[in-house]
Coordinates of C-alpha atoms and ligand atoms in Angstrom, one line a residue:
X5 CA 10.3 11.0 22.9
X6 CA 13.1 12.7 20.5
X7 CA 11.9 12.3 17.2
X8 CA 13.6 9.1 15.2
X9 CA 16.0 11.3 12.9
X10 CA 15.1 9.4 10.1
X11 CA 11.6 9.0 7.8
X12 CA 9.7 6.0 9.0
X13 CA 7.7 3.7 6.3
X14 CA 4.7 1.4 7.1
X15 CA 4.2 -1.1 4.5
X16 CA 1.3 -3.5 5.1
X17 CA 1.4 -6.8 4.1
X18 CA 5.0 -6.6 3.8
X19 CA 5.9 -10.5 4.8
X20 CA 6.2 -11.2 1.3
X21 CA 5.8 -10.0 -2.0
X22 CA 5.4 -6.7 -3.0
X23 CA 5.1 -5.5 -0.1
X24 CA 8.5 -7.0 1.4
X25 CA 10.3 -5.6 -1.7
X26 CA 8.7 -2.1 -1.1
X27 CA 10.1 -2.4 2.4
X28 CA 13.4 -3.5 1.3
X29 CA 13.8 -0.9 -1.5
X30 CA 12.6 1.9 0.6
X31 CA 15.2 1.0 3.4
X32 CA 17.9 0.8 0.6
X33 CA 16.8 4.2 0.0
X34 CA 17.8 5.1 3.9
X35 CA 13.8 4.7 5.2
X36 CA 13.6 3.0 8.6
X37 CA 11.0 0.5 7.7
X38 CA 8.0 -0.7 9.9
X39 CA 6.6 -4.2 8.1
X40 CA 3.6 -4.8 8.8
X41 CA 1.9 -8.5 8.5
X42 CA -0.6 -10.8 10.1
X43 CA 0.1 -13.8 12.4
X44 CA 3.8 -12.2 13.6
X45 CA 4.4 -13.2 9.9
X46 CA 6.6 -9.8 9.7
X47 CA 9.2 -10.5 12.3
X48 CA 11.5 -13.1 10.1
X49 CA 11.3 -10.9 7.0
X50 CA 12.0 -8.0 9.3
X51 CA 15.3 -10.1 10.7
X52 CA 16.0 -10.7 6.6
X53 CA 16.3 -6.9 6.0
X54 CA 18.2 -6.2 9.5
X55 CA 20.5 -8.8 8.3
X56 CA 21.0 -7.1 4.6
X57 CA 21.8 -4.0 6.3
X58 CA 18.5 -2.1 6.7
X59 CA 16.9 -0.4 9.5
X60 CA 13.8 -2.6 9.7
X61 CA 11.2 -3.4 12.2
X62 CA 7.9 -5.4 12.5
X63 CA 4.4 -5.0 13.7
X64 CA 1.8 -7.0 14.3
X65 CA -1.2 -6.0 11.4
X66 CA -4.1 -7.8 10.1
X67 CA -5.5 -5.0 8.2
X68 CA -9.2 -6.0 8.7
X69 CA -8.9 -6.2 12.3
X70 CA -10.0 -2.7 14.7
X71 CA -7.7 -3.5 17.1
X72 CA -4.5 -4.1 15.3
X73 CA -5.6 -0.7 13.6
X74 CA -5.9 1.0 16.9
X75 CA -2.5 0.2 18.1
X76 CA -0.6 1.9 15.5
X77 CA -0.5 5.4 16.6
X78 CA 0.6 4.7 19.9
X79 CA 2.9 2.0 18.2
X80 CA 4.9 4.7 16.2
X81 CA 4.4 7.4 18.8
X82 CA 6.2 5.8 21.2
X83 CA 9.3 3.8 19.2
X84 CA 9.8 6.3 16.4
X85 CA 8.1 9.5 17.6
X86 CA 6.7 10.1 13.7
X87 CA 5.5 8.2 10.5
X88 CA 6.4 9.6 7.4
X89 CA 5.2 7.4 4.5
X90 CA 2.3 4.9 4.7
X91 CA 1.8 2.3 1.9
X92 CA -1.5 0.8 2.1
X93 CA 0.1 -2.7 -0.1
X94 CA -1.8 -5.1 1.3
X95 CA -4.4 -6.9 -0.8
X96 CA -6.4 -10.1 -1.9
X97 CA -7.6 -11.1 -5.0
X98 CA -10.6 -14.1 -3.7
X99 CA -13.0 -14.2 -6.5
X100 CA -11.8 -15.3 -9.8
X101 CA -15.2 -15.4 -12.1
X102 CA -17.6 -13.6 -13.0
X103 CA -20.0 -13.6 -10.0
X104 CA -19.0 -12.9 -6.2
X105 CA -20.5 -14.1 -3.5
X106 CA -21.7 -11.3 -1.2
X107 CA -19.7 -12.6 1.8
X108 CA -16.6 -12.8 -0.5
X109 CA -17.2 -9.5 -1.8
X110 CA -17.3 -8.1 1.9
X111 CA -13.9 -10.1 2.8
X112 CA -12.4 -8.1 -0.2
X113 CA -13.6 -4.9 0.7
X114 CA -12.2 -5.1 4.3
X115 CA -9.2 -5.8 3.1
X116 CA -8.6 -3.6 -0.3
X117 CA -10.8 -0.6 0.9
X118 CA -11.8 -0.7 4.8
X119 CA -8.6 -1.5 6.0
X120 CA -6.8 1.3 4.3
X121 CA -9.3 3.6 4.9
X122 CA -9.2 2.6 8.8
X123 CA -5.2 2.6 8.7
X124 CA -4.9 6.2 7.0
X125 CA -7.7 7.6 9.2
X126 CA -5.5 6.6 12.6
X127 CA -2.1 7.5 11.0
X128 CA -3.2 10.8 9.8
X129 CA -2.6 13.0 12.8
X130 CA 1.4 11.9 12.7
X131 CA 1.3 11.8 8.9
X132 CA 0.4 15.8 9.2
X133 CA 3.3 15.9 11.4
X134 CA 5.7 14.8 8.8
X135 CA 7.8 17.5 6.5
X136 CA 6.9 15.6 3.8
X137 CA 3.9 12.8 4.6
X138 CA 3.1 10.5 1.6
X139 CA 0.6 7.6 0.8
X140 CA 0.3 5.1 -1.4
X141 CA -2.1 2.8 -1.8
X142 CA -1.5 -0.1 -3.7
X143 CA -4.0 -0.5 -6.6
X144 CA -4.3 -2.3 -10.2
X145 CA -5.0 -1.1 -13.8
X146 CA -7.7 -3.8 -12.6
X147 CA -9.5 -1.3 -10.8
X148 CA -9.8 1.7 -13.7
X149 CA -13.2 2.1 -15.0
X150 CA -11.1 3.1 -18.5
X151 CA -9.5 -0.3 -18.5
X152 CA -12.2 -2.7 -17.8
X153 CA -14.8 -0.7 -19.7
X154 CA -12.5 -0.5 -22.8
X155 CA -12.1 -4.2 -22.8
X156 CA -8.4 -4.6 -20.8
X157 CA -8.4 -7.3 -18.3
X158 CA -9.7 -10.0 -19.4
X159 CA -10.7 -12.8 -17.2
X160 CA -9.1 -11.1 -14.3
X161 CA -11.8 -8.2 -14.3
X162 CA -13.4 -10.5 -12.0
X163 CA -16.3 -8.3 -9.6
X164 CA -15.0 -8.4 -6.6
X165 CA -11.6 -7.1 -7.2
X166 CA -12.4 -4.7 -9.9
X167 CA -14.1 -2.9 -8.1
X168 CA -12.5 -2.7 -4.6
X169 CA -9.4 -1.2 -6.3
X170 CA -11.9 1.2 -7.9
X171 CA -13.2 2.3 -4.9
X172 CA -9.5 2.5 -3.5
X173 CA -8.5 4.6 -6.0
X174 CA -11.5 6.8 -5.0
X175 CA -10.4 7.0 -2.0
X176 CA -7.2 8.1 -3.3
X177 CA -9.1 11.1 -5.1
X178 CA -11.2 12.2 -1.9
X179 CA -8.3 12.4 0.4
X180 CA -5.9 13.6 -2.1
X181 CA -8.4 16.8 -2.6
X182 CA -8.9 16.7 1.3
X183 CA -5.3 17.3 1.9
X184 CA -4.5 19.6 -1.0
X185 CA -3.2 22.2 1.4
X186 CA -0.9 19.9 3.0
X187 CA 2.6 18.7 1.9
X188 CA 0.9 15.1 2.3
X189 CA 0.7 13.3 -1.3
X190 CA -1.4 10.7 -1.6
X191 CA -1.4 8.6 -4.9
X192 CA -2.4 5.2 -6.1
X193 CA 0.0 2.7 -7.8
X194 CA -0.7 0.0 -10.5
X195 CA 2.5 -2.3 -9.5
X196 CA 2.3 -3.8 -13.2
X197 CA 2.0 -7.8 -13.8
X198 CA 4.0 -9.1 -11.3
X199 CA 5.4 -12.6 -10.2
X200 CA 4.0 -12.8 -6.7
X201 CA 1.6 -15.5 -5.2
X202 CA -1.4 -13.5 -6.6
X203 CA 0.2 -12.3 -9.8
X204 CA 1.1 -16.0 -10.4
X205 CA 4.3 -17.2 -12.0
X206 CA 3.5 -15.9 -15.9
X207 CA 3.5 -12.4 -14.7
X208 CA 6.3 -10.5 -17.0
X209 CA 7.8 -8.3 -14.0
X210 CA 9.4 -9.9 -10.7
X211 CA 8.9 -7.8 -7.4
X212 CA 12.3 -5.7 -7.5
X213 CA 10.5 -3.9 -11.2
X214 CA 7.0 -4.4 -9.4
X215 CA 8.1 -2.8 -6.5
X216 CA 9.4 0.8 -8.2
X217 CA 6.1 2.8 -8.9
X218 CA 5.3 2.6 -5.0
X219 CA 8.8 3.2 -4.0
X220 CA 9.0 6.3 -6.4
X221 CA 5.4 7.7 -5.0
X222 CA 6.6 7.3 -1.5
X223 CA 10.0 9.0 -2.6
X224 CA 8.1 12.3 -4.4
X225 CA 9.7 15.5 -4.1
X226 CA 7.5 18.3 -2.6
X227 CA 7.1 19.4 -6.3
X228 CA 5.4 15.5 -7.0
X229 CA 2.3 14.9 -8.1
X230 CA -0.9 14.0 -5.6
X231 CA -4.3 12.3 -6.2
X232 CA -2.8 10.7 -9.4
X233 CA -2.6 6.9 -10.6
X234 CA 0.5 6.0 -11.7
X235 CA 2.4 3.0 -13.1
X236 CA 6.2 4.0 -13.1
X237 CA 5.4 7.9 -14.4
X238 CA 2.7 6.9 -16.5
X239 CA -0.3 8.7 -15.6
X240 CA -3.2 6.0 -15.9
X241 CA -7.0 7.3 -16.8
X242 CA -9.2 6.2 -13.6
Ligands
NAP316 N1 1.1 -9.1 -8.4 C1 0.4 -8.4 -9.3 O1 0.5 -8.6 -10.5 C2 -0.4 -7.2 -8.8 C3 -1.0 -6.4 -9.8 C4 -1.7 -5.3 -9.4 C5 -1.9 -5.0 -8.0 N2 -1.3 -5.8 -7.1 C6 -1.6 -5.5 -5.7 O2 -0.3 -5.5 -5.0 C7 -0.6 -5.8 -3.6 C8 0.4 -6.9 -3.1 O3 0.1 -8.0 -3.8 P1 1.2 -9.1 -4.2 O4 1.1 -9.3 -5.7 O5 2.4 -8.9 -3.5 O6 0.5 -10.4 -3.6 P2 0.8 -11.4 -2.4 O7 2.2 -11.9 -2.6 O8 -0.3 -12.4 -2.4 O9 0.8 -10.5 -1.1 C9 -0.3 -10.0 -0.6 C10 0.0 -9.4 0.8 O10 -1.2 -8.9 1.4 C11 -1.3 -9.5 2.6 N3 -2.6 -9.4 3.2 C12 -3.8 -9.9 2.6 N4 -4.8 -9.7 3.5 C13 -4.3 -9.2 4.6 C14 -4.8 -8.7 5.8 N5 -6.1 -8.9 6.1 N6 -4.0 -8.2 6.7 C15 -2.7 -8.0 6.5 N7 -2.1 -8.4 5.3 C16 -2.9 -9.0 4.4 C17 -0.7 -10.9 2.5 O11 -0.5 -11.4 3.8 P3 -0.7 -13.0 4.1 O12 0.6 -13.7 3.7 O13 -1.0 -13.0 5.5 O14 -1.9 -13.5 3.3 C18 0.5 -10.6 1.7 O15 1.5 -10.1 2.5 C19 -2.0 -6.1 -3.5 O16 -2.8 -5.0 -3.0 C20 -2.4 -6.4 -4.9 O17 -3.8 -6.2 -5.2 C21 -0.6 -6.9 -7.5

């Protein structure tokens, strides 16, 4: 097919949250925006943004599940022709002390690190196709070993979550260095303390401020920065 004449977004678990205000801010921006969310849980916020103007779209995404995964080539191939941004957002926060089970441990990791490992490896081939490819993944200050090792935190540097954003923002490093000689960026955002159902209702920021270090990573110029960690242009030690 033609190619869709303008760049595509995925944002994954975009039914609420951060995630829904990345996709709204990005399509305010002019993105087409693909929102993608577990349980057809994307199709009413999708509507919302249609309905505020946007060129927005849903698709069906557990990001721990192979088979959703597998889908979404073909899935953009076919409606859009291209992808040119991919923000791995999606995340859970299920241990909240100081131990982790091991089963707990390996739900977080499918979700914070497997899933967008799995979802950049299938989307890479059309992301290479893009003038101007960029991903984000969606991390914390929670998972820098500068942070938790000087202290910050607190009794959210829980385990299990800690350290899956760690390993995301490794991630973030490999493939950054992997792609060097691409136009693909690939950074890692901390979103800031932010009112959303994990961030919980004392968090100083709402979404729209939470939302703006993604949206301005998945906005770099070709002269941007990649394998960095950012919140808003603050460069954060790893
Ligand atoms: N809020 C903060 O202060 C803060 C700070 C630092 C980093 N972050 C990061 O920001 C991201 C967004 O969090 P949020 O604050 O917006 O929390 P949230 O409102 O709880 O949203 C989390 C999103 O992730 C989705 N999700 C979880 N597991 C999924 C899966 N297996 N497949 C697909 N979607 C899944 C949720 O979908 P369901 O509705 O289906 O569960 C929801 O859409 C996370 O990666 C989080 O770690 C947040």
């Amino acid at each position: 097919m033609e190619k869709h004449p303008q760049q595509v977004a995925l944002i994954t678990g975009a039914n609420k949250g951060l995630g829904l205000e990345i996709a709204r801010q990005l399509g305010q921006q002019g993105l087409t925006v693909v929102l993608g969310a577990r349980q057809g849980k994307a199709a009413a916020p999708a509507a919302a943004l249609r309905a505020e103007g946007l060129d927005a779209h849903d698709v069906e995404l557990d990001v721990t599940s192979a088979q959703d995964i597998a889908t979404l080539p073909t899935f953009f191939e076919t409606q859009f022709g291209r992808l040119d941004v991919l923000v791995n957002n999606a995340g859970v926060q299920l241990d909240n002390g100081p131990d982790v089970s091991p089963d707990t441990l390996r739900q977080t990791y499918e979700a914070n690190v497997i899933g967008p490992y799995a979802i950049t490896q299938a989307l890479l081939p059309l992301l290479r196709q893009a003038p101007a490819g960029r991903i984000v993944n969606q991390s914390s200050i929670l998972g820098s070993l500068t942070a938790i090792s000087q202290g910050q935190g607190g009794s959210w540097a829980t385990p299990g979550y800690t350290s899956s954003k760690a390993a995301l923002n490794m991630l973030t490093v490999v493939l950054a260095q992997h792609l060097a000689d691409t136009p693909i960026k690939v950074n890692a955002a901390h979103p800031g303390w932010v009112k959303t159902d994990l961030g919980g209702d004392n968090a100083p920021l709402d979404v729209a401020e939470g939302a703006q270090t993604a949206v301005r990573l998945a906005l770099l110029p070709a002269d941007g920065p990649t394998g960095g960690y950012f919140h808003d242009t603050e460069r954060l030690p790893w």
